[in-house]
Coordinates of C-alpha atoms and ligand atoms in Angstrom, one line a residue:
M63 CA 300.1 -189.5 35.5
K64 CA 298.6 -188.3 32.2
T65 CA 295.8 -190.7 31.4
G66 CA 294.1 -191.3 28.1
A67 CA 291.2 -189.3 29.5
F68 CA 293.4 -186.3 30.1
S69 CA 294.8 -186.5 26.5
L70 CA 291.2 -186.6 25.2
V71 CA 289.9 -183.7 27.2
Q72 CA 293.0 -181.4 26.9
T73 CA 293.3 -182.0 23.1
A74 CA 289.6 -181.1 22.7
L75 CA 290.1 -178.0 24.8
N76 CA 293.1 -177.0 22.7
A77 CA 291.0 -177.5 19.6
G78 CA 288.4 -175.0 20.8
V79 CA 285.9 -177.2 22.7
E80 CA 284.9 -175.0 25.7
I81 CA 281.9 -176.7 27.2
C82 CA 280.7 -180.2 27.9
F83 CA 277.0 -181.1 28.7
A84 CA 277.3 -184.3 30.7
N85 CA 275.5 -187.2 32.2
A86 CA 278.1 -189.8 33.1
G87 CA 278.3 -193.2 34.6
T88 CA 280.9 -195.7 35.7
T89 CA 282.4 -196.2 32.3
E90 CA 283.1 -192.4 32.1
M91 CA 284.6 -192.0 35.5
P92 CA 288.2 -191.5 34.4
I93 CA 287.0 -188.6 32.2
V94 CA 285.0 -187.2 35.1
A95 CA 288.1 -187.5 37.3
T96 CA 290.2 -185.6 34.8
L97 CA 287.9 -182.6 34.2
D98 CA 289.2 -180.6 37.2
R99 CA 292.7 -180.8 35.5
A100 CA 291.2 -178.9 32.5
P101 CA 290.1 -175.6 34.0
G102 CA 289.1 -174.0 30.7
L103 CA 286.4 -176.6 30.1
R104 CA 283.0 -175.6 31.4
V105 CA 281.0 -178.7 32.6
V106 CA 277.2 -178.7 32.8
L107 CA 275.1 -181.5 34.3
G108 CA 272.0 -182.4 32.4
L109 CA 269.5 -184.6 34.2
F110 CA 268.5 -186.5 31.0
E111 CA 270.7 -187.1 28.0
G112 CA 268.2 -185.3 25.7
V113 CA 268.9 -182.2 27.7
C114 CA 272.7 -182.6 27.2
T115 CA 272.5 -183.1 23.4
G116 CA 269.9 -180.4 22.8
A117 CA 271.9 -177.9 24.9
A118 CA 275.1 -178.8 23.0
D119 CA 273.1 -178.1 19.8
G120 CA 271.9 -174.7 21.1
W121 CA 275.4 -173.7 22.2
A122 CA 277.0 -174.7 18.9
R123 CA 274.3 -173.1 16.8
M124 CA 275.0 -169.8 18.5
T125 CA 278.8 -170.0 18.6
G126 CA 279.6 -172.0 15.4
R127 CA 282.1 -174.0 17.5
P128 CA 281.6 -177.6 18.7
A129 CA 280.1 -178.4 22.1
A130 CA 280.9 -181.7 23.7
T131 CA 278.6 -184.1 25.4
L132 CA 279.6 -186.9 27.9
L133 CA 277.2 -189.8 27.7
H134 CA 276.9 -193.3 29.3
L135 CA 277.3 -196.2 26.9
G136 CA 274.5 -197.2 24.4
P137 CA 271.5 -196.5 26.6
G138 CA 272.7 -193.0 27.6
F139 CA 273.5 -192.2 24.0
A140 CA 270.1 -193.5 22.9
N141 CA 268.4 -191.2 25.3
G142 CA 270.1 -188.3 23.5
I143 CA 269.5 -189.4 19.9
A144 CA 266.3 -187.3 19.2
N145 CA 268.1 -184.0 19.7
L146 CA 271.2 -185.3 17.9
H147 CA 268.8 -186.0 15.0
N148 CA 267.7 -182.4 15.1
A149 CA 271.4 -181.3 15.3
R150 CA 272.3 -183.5 12.3
R151 CA 269.5 -181.7 10.3
A152 CA 270.8 -178.4 11.5
R153 CA 274.4 -179.4 10.5
T154 CA 275.5 -178.4 14.1
P155 CA 279.0 -179.3 15.2
I156 CA 278.8 -181.6 18.2
V157 CA 281.4 -184.0 19.7
N158 CA 280.0 -186.9 21.8
W159 CA 282.2 -188.7 24.2
I160 CA 280.6 -192.0 25.0
G161 CA 282.1 -194.4 27.5
D162 CA 282.1 -198.1 26.8
H163 CA 283.1 -201.1 28.8
A164 CA 286.9 -201.8 29.1
T165 CA 287.9 -203.8 26.1
R166 CA 288.5 -207.1 28.0
H167 CA 285.1 -206.8 29.6
L168 CA 283.1 -206.6 26.4
A169 CA 283.5 -210.3 25.8
F170 CA 281.4 -211.1 28.9
D171 CA 278.3 -209.2 27.6
A172 CA 277.7 -207.5 31.0
P173 CA 274.3 -205.8 31.4
L174 CA 275.1 -202.4 29.9
T175 CA 276.8 -203.9 26.8
S176 CA 275.3 -202.9 23.5
D177 CA 276.2 -202.1 19.9
I178 CA 276.9 -198.4 20.4
A179 CA 278.2 -197.9 16.9
A180 CA 274.8 -199.0 15.5
L181 CA 273.3 -196.0 17.4
T182 CA 275.9 -193.4 16.7
G183 CA 276.0 -194.3 13.0
C184 CA 272.5 -193.0 12.5
V185 CA 273.4 -189.4 13.4
G186 CA 276.8 -188.9 11.9
W187 CA 280.5 -189.7 12.1
T188 CA 281.7 -192.4 14.5
H189 CA 285.1 -193.6 15.6
A190 CA 285.7 -196.4 18.2
V191 CA 288.9 -195.8 20.1
K192 CA 291.1 -199.0 20.2
S193 CA 293.9 -198.0 22.5
A194 CA 294.9 -195.2 25.0
D195 CA 297.7 -194.3 22.7
D196 CA 295.1 -193.1 20.2
M197 CA 293.2 -190.8 22.6
A198 CA 294.8 -187.4 21.5
E199 CA 294.5 -188.1 17.8
A200 CA 291.0 -189.5 18.1
S201 CA 289.9 -186.4 20.1
L202 CA 291.3 -184.0 17.4
A203 CA 289.8 -186.1 14.6
A204 CA 286.3 -185.9 16.3
V205 CA 286.6 -182.1 16.5
E206 CA 287.7 -181.9 12.9
A207 CA 284.8 -184.1 11.8
A208 CA 282.3 -182.1 13.8
L209 CA 283.5 -178.8 12.2
G210 CA 283.3 -180.1 8.6
P211 CA 282.2 -178.1 6.7
P212 CA 279.3 -178.9 6.8
G213 CA 279.0 -179.2 10.6
R214 CA 278.1 -182.6 11.9
V215 CA 277.6 -184.8 14.9
A216 CA 280.8 -186.7 15.7
S217 CA 280.8 -189.6 18.2
L218 CA 283.8 -191.2 19.9
I219 CA 283.2 -194.5 21.6
I220 CA 285.8 -194.8 24.3
P221 CA 286.5 -198.0 26.3
A222 CA 287.1 -197.3 30.0
N223 CA 290.6 -198.8 29.9
C224 CA 291.6 -196.3 27.1
Q225 CA 290.6 -193.6 29.6
W226 CA 292.4 -194.9 32.6
E227 CA 295.6 -196.1 31.0
P228 CA 298.5 -193.7 30.4
G229 CA 297.8 -191.6 27.3
P230 CA 299.9 -189.5 24.8
E231 CA 300.8 -185.8 25.1
P232 CA 297.7 -183.8 24.2
L233 CA 297.7 -182.3 20.7
S234 CA 297.6 -178.5 20.3
A235 CA 296.0 -178.0 16.9
T236 CA 293.0 -175.5 16.7
P237 CA 291.1 -176.3 13.5
S238 CA 289.0 -173.5 12.1
P239 CA 287.8 -174.6 8.7
A240 CA 285.9 -172.0 6.6
L241 CA 282.8 -172.5 4.5
R242 CA 283.5 -173.1 0.8
E243 CA 282.9 -170.6 -2.0
T244 CA 280.5 -171.5 -4.7
R245 CA 281.6 -171.9 -8.3
G246 CA 281.4 -168.9 -10.7
S247 CA 279.4 -171.0 -13.2
A248 CA 276.8 -171.7 -10.5
V249 CA 276.4 -168.0 -9.9
Q250 CA 276.1 -167.2 -13.6
E251 CA 273.5 -170.0 -14.1
A252 CA 271.5 -168.7 -11.1
G253 CA 271.5 -165.2 -12.6
R254 CA 270.4 -166.5 -16.0
L255 CA 267.5 -168.5 -14.6
L256 CA 266.2 -165.8 -12.3
C257 CA 266.3 -163.2 -15.2
K258 CA 264.2 -165.5 -17.4
G259 CA 261.1 -164.7 -15.2
R260 CA 259.0 -166.8 -12.9
G261 CA 262.1 -167.4 -10.8
G262 CA 262.2 -168.4 -7.2
L263 CA 264.9 -168.3 -4.5
L264 CA 264.8 -170.7 -1.6
L265 CA 267.0 -169.7 1.4
G266 CA 268.4 -171.8 4.2
G267 CA 271.5 -172.3 6.2
N268 CA 273.7 -169.2 6.5
A269 CA 271.7 -167.4 3.8
L270 CA 269.6 -166.4 6.8
T271 CA 272.2 -164.2 8.3
G272 CA 271.8 -160.4 7.9
P273 CA 274.2 -160.2 4.9
G274 CA 272.5 -163.2 3.2
L275 CA 269.0 -161.9 3.6
R276 CA 270.0 -158.4 2.4
A277 CA 271.7 -159.8 -0.6
A278 CA 268.6 -161.9 -1.4
A279 CA 266.4 -158.8 -1.2
R280 CA 268.7 -157.1 -3.8
V281 CA 268.4 -160.2 -6.0
A282 CA 264.6 -160.2 -5.7
A283 CA 264.4 -156.5 -6.5
A284 CA 266.7 -156.8 -9.6
T285 CA 265.0 -160.0 -11.0
G286 CA 261.4 -159.9 -9.7
C287 CA 261.9 -163.4 -8.4
G288 CA 259.9 -164.8 -5.4
V289 CA 261.9 -165.6 -2.2
W290 CA 261.0 -168.2 0.4
I291 CA 262.8 -169.4 3.5
E292 CA 263.0 -173.1 4.3
T293 CA 260.3 -174.1 6.7
F294 CA 262.4 -174.9 9.8
P295 CA 265.9 -173.5 9.4
P296 CA 268.5 -173.9 12.1
R297 CA 269.0 -170.2 12.7
Q298 CA 267.6 -167.0 11.3
E299 CA 268.1 -163.3 11.9
C300 CA 264.7 -161.8 12.3
G301 CA 262.8 -158.6 13.2
R302 CA 261.6 -155.4 11.8
H303 CA 264.9 -154.4 10.3
M304 CA 265.2 -157.5 8.1
P305 CA 263.9 -158.0 4.6
L306 CA 260.6 -159.8 4.9
F307 CA 260.3 -163.2 3.1
P308 CA 257.7 -165.9 3.9
A309 CA 258.7 -169.3 5.2
L310 CA 257.7 -172.1 2.9
P311 CA 254.4 -173.3 4.4
Y312 CA 254.4 -176.5 6.5
F313 CA 251.4 -178.2 4.9
P314 CA 252.3 -179.5 1.5
E315 CA 249.1 -178.2 -0.3
Q316 CA 250.0 -174.6 0.9
A317 CA 253.6 -175.0 -0.1
I318 CA 252.7 -176.4 -3.5
E319 CA 250.4 -173.4 -4.0
A320 CA 253.1 -171.0 -3.0
L321 CA 255.5 -172.5 -5.6
A322 CA 252.9 -173.2 -8.3
N323 CA 254.1 -170.4 -10.6
V324 CA 257.8 -171.0 -10.3
A325 CA 259.6 -172.0 -13.5
S326 CA 263.1 -172.1 -12.0
L327 CA 264.0 -172.5 -8.3
V328 CA 267.5 -171.5 -7.1
L329 CA 268.6 -173.0 -3.9
A330 CA 270.8 -171.0 -1.6
G331 CA 271.7 -173.0 1.5
A332 CA 268.5 -175.1 1.2
R333 CA 267.6 -178.4 -0.3
D334 CA 265.1 -179.4 -3.0
P335 CA 261.9 -178.7 -1.0
V336 CA 259.9 -181.8 0.0
A337 CA 256.8 -182.2 2.2
F338 CA 257.3 -182.9 5.9
F339 CA 255.0 -185.9 5.5
A340 CA 253.4 -187.8 2.7
Y341 CA 249.6 -187.8 2.4
P342 CA 247.3 -189.8 0.1
D343 CA 247.0 -187.9 -3.2
Q344 CA 249.8 -185.5 -2.4
P345 CA 253.2 -185.4 -4.1
S346 CA 256.3 -185.6 -1.9
R347 CA 258.2 -182.9 -3.9
L348 CA 256.8 -179.4 -3.7
L349 CA 258.1 -177.9 -6.9
P350 CA 255.9 -178.1 -10.0
D351 CA 256.8 -180.9 -12.4
G352 CA 259.1 -179.6 -15.1
A353 CA 260.4 -176.6 -13.1
A354 CA 264.1 -176.2 -13.3
L355 CA 266.1 -176.6 -10.1
H356 CA 269.5 -175.1 -9.6
T357 CA 271.9 -175.2 -6.6
L358 CA 273.7 -172.0 -6.0
A359 CA 275.0 -173.0 -2.6
D360 CA 274.8 -176.6 -1.4
P361 CA 274.6 -176.7 2.4
D362 CA 275.5 -180.4 2.5
A363 CA 278.8 -179.5 0.7
G364 CA 279.5 -176.8 3.2
V365 CA 279.1 -174.0 0.6
D366 CA 278.7 -170.4 2.0
A367 CA 275.2 -169.3 0.9
A368 CA 275.5 -165.7 2.1
L369 CA 278.7 -165.2 0.1
A370 CA 277.1 -166.9 -2.9
L371 CA 274.1 -164.5 -2.8
E372 CA 276.5 -161.6 -2.6
A373 CA 278.3 -162.9 -5.7
L374 CA 274.9 -163.2 -7.4
V375 CA 274.3 -159.5 -6.5
Q376 CA 277.5 -158.7 -8.3
E377 CA 276.7 -160.9 -11.2
L378 CA 273.3 -159.2 -11.7
D379 CA 274.7 -155.7 -10.9
A380 CA 271.8 -155.5 -8.6
P381 CA 271.2 -152.0 -7.2
A382 CA 271.5 -151.3 -3.4
I383 CA 268.1 -151.1 -1.7
V384 CA 267.1 -149.8 1.7
T385 CA 264.8 -152.0 3.7
P386 CA 262.4 -149.7 5.5
Q387 CA 262.0 -150.6 9.2
R388 CA 258.5 -152.0 9.9
T389 CA 256.7 -150.6 12.8
M390 CA 254.9 -152.7 15.4
P391 CA 251.2 -152.5 15.1
A392 CA 250.1 -150.7 18.4
F393 CA 249.5 -153.2 21.1
Q394 CA 247.7 -152.3 24.3
P395 CA 247.6 -155.3 26.6
S396 CA 244.0 -155.7 27.9
G397 CA 242.2 -157.9 30.4
R398 CA 241.2 -160.2 27.5
S399 CA 242.2 -163.9 27.4
F400 CA 244.6 -165.1 24.7
T401 CA 244.3 -166.5 21.3
P402 CA 247.6 -167.8 19.7
D403 CA 247.6 -164.6 17.7
T404 CA 247.2 -162.1 20.6
L405 CA 249.8 -164.1 22.6
C406 CA 252.3 -163.7 19.7
Q407 CA 251.4 -160.0 19.4
A408 CA 252.2 -159.4 23.0
M409 CA 255.4 -161.3 22.7
A410 CA 256.4 -159.3 19.7
A411 CA 255.7 -156.1 21.6
F412 CA 258.0 -157.0 24.5
T413 CA 260.8 -159.1 22.9
P414 CA 264.0 -157.2 23.9
E415 CA 266.4 -156.1 21.2
N416 CA 269.1 -158.8 20.4
A417 CA 267.1 -161.6 22.1
I418 CA 267.4 -165.2 21.0
V419 CA 264.0 -166.8 20.4
V420 CA 264.0 -170.6 20.5
N421 CA 260.9 -171.5 18.7
E422 CA 259.4 -174.8 19.6
A423 CA 255.9 -173.4 20.1
V424 CA 254.6 -175.7 17.3
T425 CA 251.1 -174.4 16.2
T426 CA 251.5 -171.1 18.1
G427 CA 255.1 -170.9 16.7
L428 CA 253.8 -171.0 13.1
T429 CA 251.7 -167.9 13.8
W430 CA 254.7 -166.2 15.4
N431 CA 256.9 -167.0 12.5
A432 CA 254.4 -166.1 9.8
V433 CA 253.3 -162.8 11.2
H434 CA 254.7 -161.5 14.4
S435 CA 258.5 -162.2 14.5
S436 CA 259.0 -159.8 11.6
N437 CA 257.5 -156.9 13.6
A438 CA 259.5 -157.5 16.7
A439 CA 262.8 -155.9 17.7
P440 CA 265.9 -157.5 16.0
H441 CA 266.4 -161.1 17.3
T442 CA 267.8 -164.4 16.3
M443 CA 265.5 -167.4 16.0
L444 CA 266.4 -171.1 16.4
F445 CA 264.0 -173.6 15.1
I446 CA 263.3 -177.3 15.6
T447 CA 265.1 -178.6 12.5
G448 CA 264.4 -182.3 12.5
G449 CA 260.9 -182.5 13.8
A450 CA 261.9 -184.4 16.9
I451 CA 260.2 -182.5 19.7
G452 CA 261.9 -181.8 23.0
Q453 CA 264.5 -179.6 21.4
G454 CA 263.3 -176.2 22.7
L455 CA 264.2 -176.1 26.4
P456 CA 267.6 -177.7 26.0
N457 CA 268.4 -175.5 23.0
A458 CA 267.5 -172.5 25.1
L459 CA 269.8 -173.6 27.9
G460 CA 272.7 -174.0 25.5
A461 CA 272.0 -170.7 23.7
A462 CA 271.9 -168.8 27.0
L463 CA 275.3 -170.3 28.1
A464 CA 276.8 -169.4 24.7
C465 CA 275.5 -165.8 24.8
P466 CA 275.4 -164.7 28.4
D467 CA 274.7 -161.1 27.4
R468 CA 271.6 -161.9 25.4
R469 CA 268.1 -162.7 26.7
V470 CA 266.8 -166.1 25.6
I471 CA 263.1 -166.6 25.1
A472 CA 262.2 -170.3 25.0
F473 CA 258.9 -170.0 23.1
Q474 CA 257.6 -173.4 24.0
A475 CA 254.6 -175.5 23.2
D476 CA 253.4 -177.4 26.3
G477 CA 253.4 -180.9 24.9
S478 CA 256.8 -180.6 23.4
G479 CA 258.2 -178.9 26.5
L480 CA 257.3 -181.9 28.6
Y481 CA 259.8 -184.2 26.8
T482 CA 262.9 -182.6 28.2
L483 CA 261.6 -180.6 31.1
Q484 CA 264.6 -181.3 33.3
A485 CA 266.4 -178.6 31.3
L486 CA 264.7 -176.2 33.8
W487 CA 266.9 -177.5 36.6
S488 CA 270.1 -176.9 34.6
M489 CA 268.9 -173.4 33.8
A490 CA 268.4 -172.8 37.5
R491 CA 271.7 -174.2 38.4
E492 CA 273.6 -172.3 35.8
N493 CA 271.5 -169.1 36.4
A494 CA 270.8 -169.0 32.6
D495 CA 268.9 -165.9 31.4
V496 CA 266.0 -167.8 29.9
T497 CA 262.4 -166.7 29.9
V498 CA 260.3 -169.8 29.2
V499 CA 256.9 -168.9 27.7
V500 CA 254.8 -172.0 27.6
C501 CA 251.9 -171.8 25.1
S502 CA 249.6 -173.9 27.1
N503 CA 246.8 -175.1 24.8
R504 CA 246.6 -178.3 26.8
H505 CA 246.5 -180.4 23.7
Y506 CA 248.7 -181.9 21.0
R507 CA 247.0 -179.4 18.7
I508 CA 248.9 -180.2 15.6
L509 CA 248.0 -183.8 15.9
Q510 CA 244.4 -182.9 16.2
V511 CA 244.8 -181.1 12.9
E512 CA 246.6 -184.0 11.4
L513 CA 243.8 -186.3 12.6
Q514 CA 241.2 -184.1 10.9
R515 CA 243.3 -184.2 7.7
T516 CA 242.9 -188.0 7.6
G517 CA 239.2 -187.3 7.3
V518 CA 238.2 -188.0 10.9
T519 CA 235.8 -185.2 11.9
D520 CA 234.5 -186.8 15.0
P521 CA 237.4 -188.6 16.7
G522 CA 236.6 -191.4 19.2
L523 CA 237.5 -191.4 22.8
K524 CA 240.8 -193.2 22.3
A525 CA 241.9 -190.9 19.6
Q526 CA 240.9 -187.9 21.7
A527 CA 242.8 -189.2 24.7
L528 CA 246.0 -189.4 22.6
T529 CA 245.9 -185.7 21.8
D530 CA 244.6 -184.3 25.1
L531 CA 246.8 -183.0 27.9
T532 CA 244.0 -182.4 30.5
R533 CA 242.9 -185.0 33.1
P534 CA 244.9 -184.0 35.0
V535 CA 245.8 -180.4 34.0
I536 CA 249.5 -179.9 34.1
D537 CA 250.6 -177.4 36.8
W538 CA 253.5 -175.6 35.1
A539 CA 254.2 -173.1 37.8
A540 CA 254.6 -176.0 40.3
L541 CA 256.8 -177.9 38.0
A542 CA 259.0 -174.9 37.5
K543 CA 259.2 -174.3 41.2
G544 CA 260.2 -177.9 41.7
F545 CA 263.2 -177.4 39.4
G546 CA 264.2 -174.2 41.1
V547 CA 262.8 -171.8 38.5
P548 CA 260.2 -169.2 39.5
G549 CA 257.0 -169.8 37.6
C550 CA 253.6 -168.3 37.1
S551 CA 250.5 -168.9 35.1
V552 CA 248.7 -166.1 33.3
Q553 CA 245.3 -165.9 31.6
T554 CA 245.2 -162.4 30.2
E555 CA 247.2 -160.1 28.0
D556 CA 248.0 -157.7 30.8
E557 CA 249.1 -160.4 33.2
F558 CA 251.3 -161.7 30.5
A559 CA 252.8 -158.3 29.8
N560 CA 253.6 -157.8 33.5
A561 CA 255.1 -161.3 33.8
L562 CA 257.3 -160.7 30.7
R563 CA 258.5 -157.3 32.0
R564 CA 259.4 -158.9 35.4
S565 CA 261.2 -161.8 33.8
F566 CA 263.3 -159.5 31.5
A567 CA 264.2 -157.2 34.4
E568 CA 265.8 -160.0 36.4
R569 CA 268.8 -162.3 35.8
G570 CA 268.3 -166.0 35.7
P571 CA 265.5 -168.2 34.4
S572 CA 261.8 -167.9 34.9
L573 CA 258.7 -169.6 33.4
I574 CA 255.4 -168.1 32.3
E575 CA 252.6 -170.4 31.5
A576 CA 250.3 -168.6 29.1
V577 CA 246.9 -170.4 29.2
L578 CA 245.3 -170.5 25.7
D579 CA 242.3 -172.6 26.5
Ligands
LIG17 C1 260.3 -187.2 19.4 C2 258.9 -187.0 18.9 N1 257.9 -187.7 19.4 C3 256.7 -187.5 18.9 C4 256.4 -186.6 17.9 C5 255.0 -186.5 17.3 N2 254.5 -185.2 17.6 C6 254.5 -184.1 16.7 S1 253.9 -182.7 17.3 C7 253.5 -183.5 18.8 C8 252.8 -182.7 19.9 C9 252.6 -181.3 19.6 O1 251.9 -180.7 20.7 P1 252.5 -179.4 21.4 O2 253.9 -179.5 21.6 O3 251.7 -179.2 22.7 O4 252.2 -178.3 20.3 P2 250.8 -177.9 19.7 O5 250.5 -178.7 18.5 O6 249.7 -178.1 20.7 O7 250.9 -176.4 19.3 C10 253.8 -184.8 18.8 C11 253.6 -185.7 19.9 C12 257.5 -185.9 17.4 N3 257.4 -185.0 16.4 N4 258.7 -186.1 17.9

């Protein structure tokens, strides 16, 4: 018998969903039972829902196609929300299949009953399936909603009886929507503003592809405008072959200073820049009062920013330019212990060409981004977009499964890495080519900085305890081993260099704890 569950899964497969990161329970068993009848769908077990949602995000960021998750009612979904929040901010296409109690059972308020739609609504599109007859249409609608443009998180709430009852024939549509073109008048206005002088260009979204970045460099050379990259973009092409633009600084006073001289800011794939957090006596918006703001390509309307920048090149008749390749400053690993700066230098020296660097190294990651990534071999970088930590390891898992011929480096802060550590086990099980580099400063360093910024120069014992990861010291190599991933701890640059070489030479995951203290 073809069940509703089969209609759902086969329709999604036909529509281009190739992978499902799953952590199921009783209310999803009919879907679990049907998975072996859909051989084209890869299924990956995550041991915590935040691993499933973060991996789906990483997979979809790298492929541009939606990944599915299979999650257990409200509590299972809730466990995955933080990384869906990041995915929403990244405009990543994701389809969540969330089982619910059978329709007749809901009235009894059994223990796992909850308002699932209240949870799904906060990260994107939601549809609650009412009947098994709707399963194929609902499945296709969810894929279409996820694809946008812009990409989004789409959740289907699926009562168990709609899964186990007979379902309709699967649909065989394969949606492949394209990004939209910007308006000619928006291009002309951008050109006019940037030619007036004291112009700025803020890049985000798909402006950070090779073509987008090269077009931005031509615009900058033709108009003399400043160019910045949004602080935490979803995905960016990086390395010594790319035009070099600074990221807009994280701290608002630095970002305000960077933009202080801008009279007109043109947005290409980015939003009106605002501070990550509010502080007393600091404005929320970062652009000077009175500066003009113009949207060349609105990412929330699914407009193609790279194409818009190329249109701007035409509008300005901007001459072609050659970006000279930067050379890596010579780096000779020594027996010295690390600073964040020398750790990043070593990583830049050894990053293999075409790697994917998933940057959740927080304070160390800011150093990597500001200085060292631009000297490394060509690579793609994925960032934590929504500030909800615990994205890095799951994202790296998803990216590695999406791109099996590329080395993934999970550049990981220790505190953030501990949120979704179980991703290591899925990396081992799937033999994912991920090198996890843990920047082990044994503190929530950024929060120590934030505490100082509130004016506390001498934090009390309780405040210290909330930012300290010692007592006991975390044994990363042992944790990795426990999840089936070979791990080591290194204290010096040459130990690190050797561990990186070993890791890159072998298939499968490995973990290197780089001790910074
Ligand atoms: C889901 C979530 N919980 C809590 C926080 C608050 N927070 C921001 S950074 C941080 C810890 C950062 O420490 P670590 O990852 O070790 O990086 P470091 O600052 O030491 O470089 C915390 C707890 C958050 N951003 N997201």
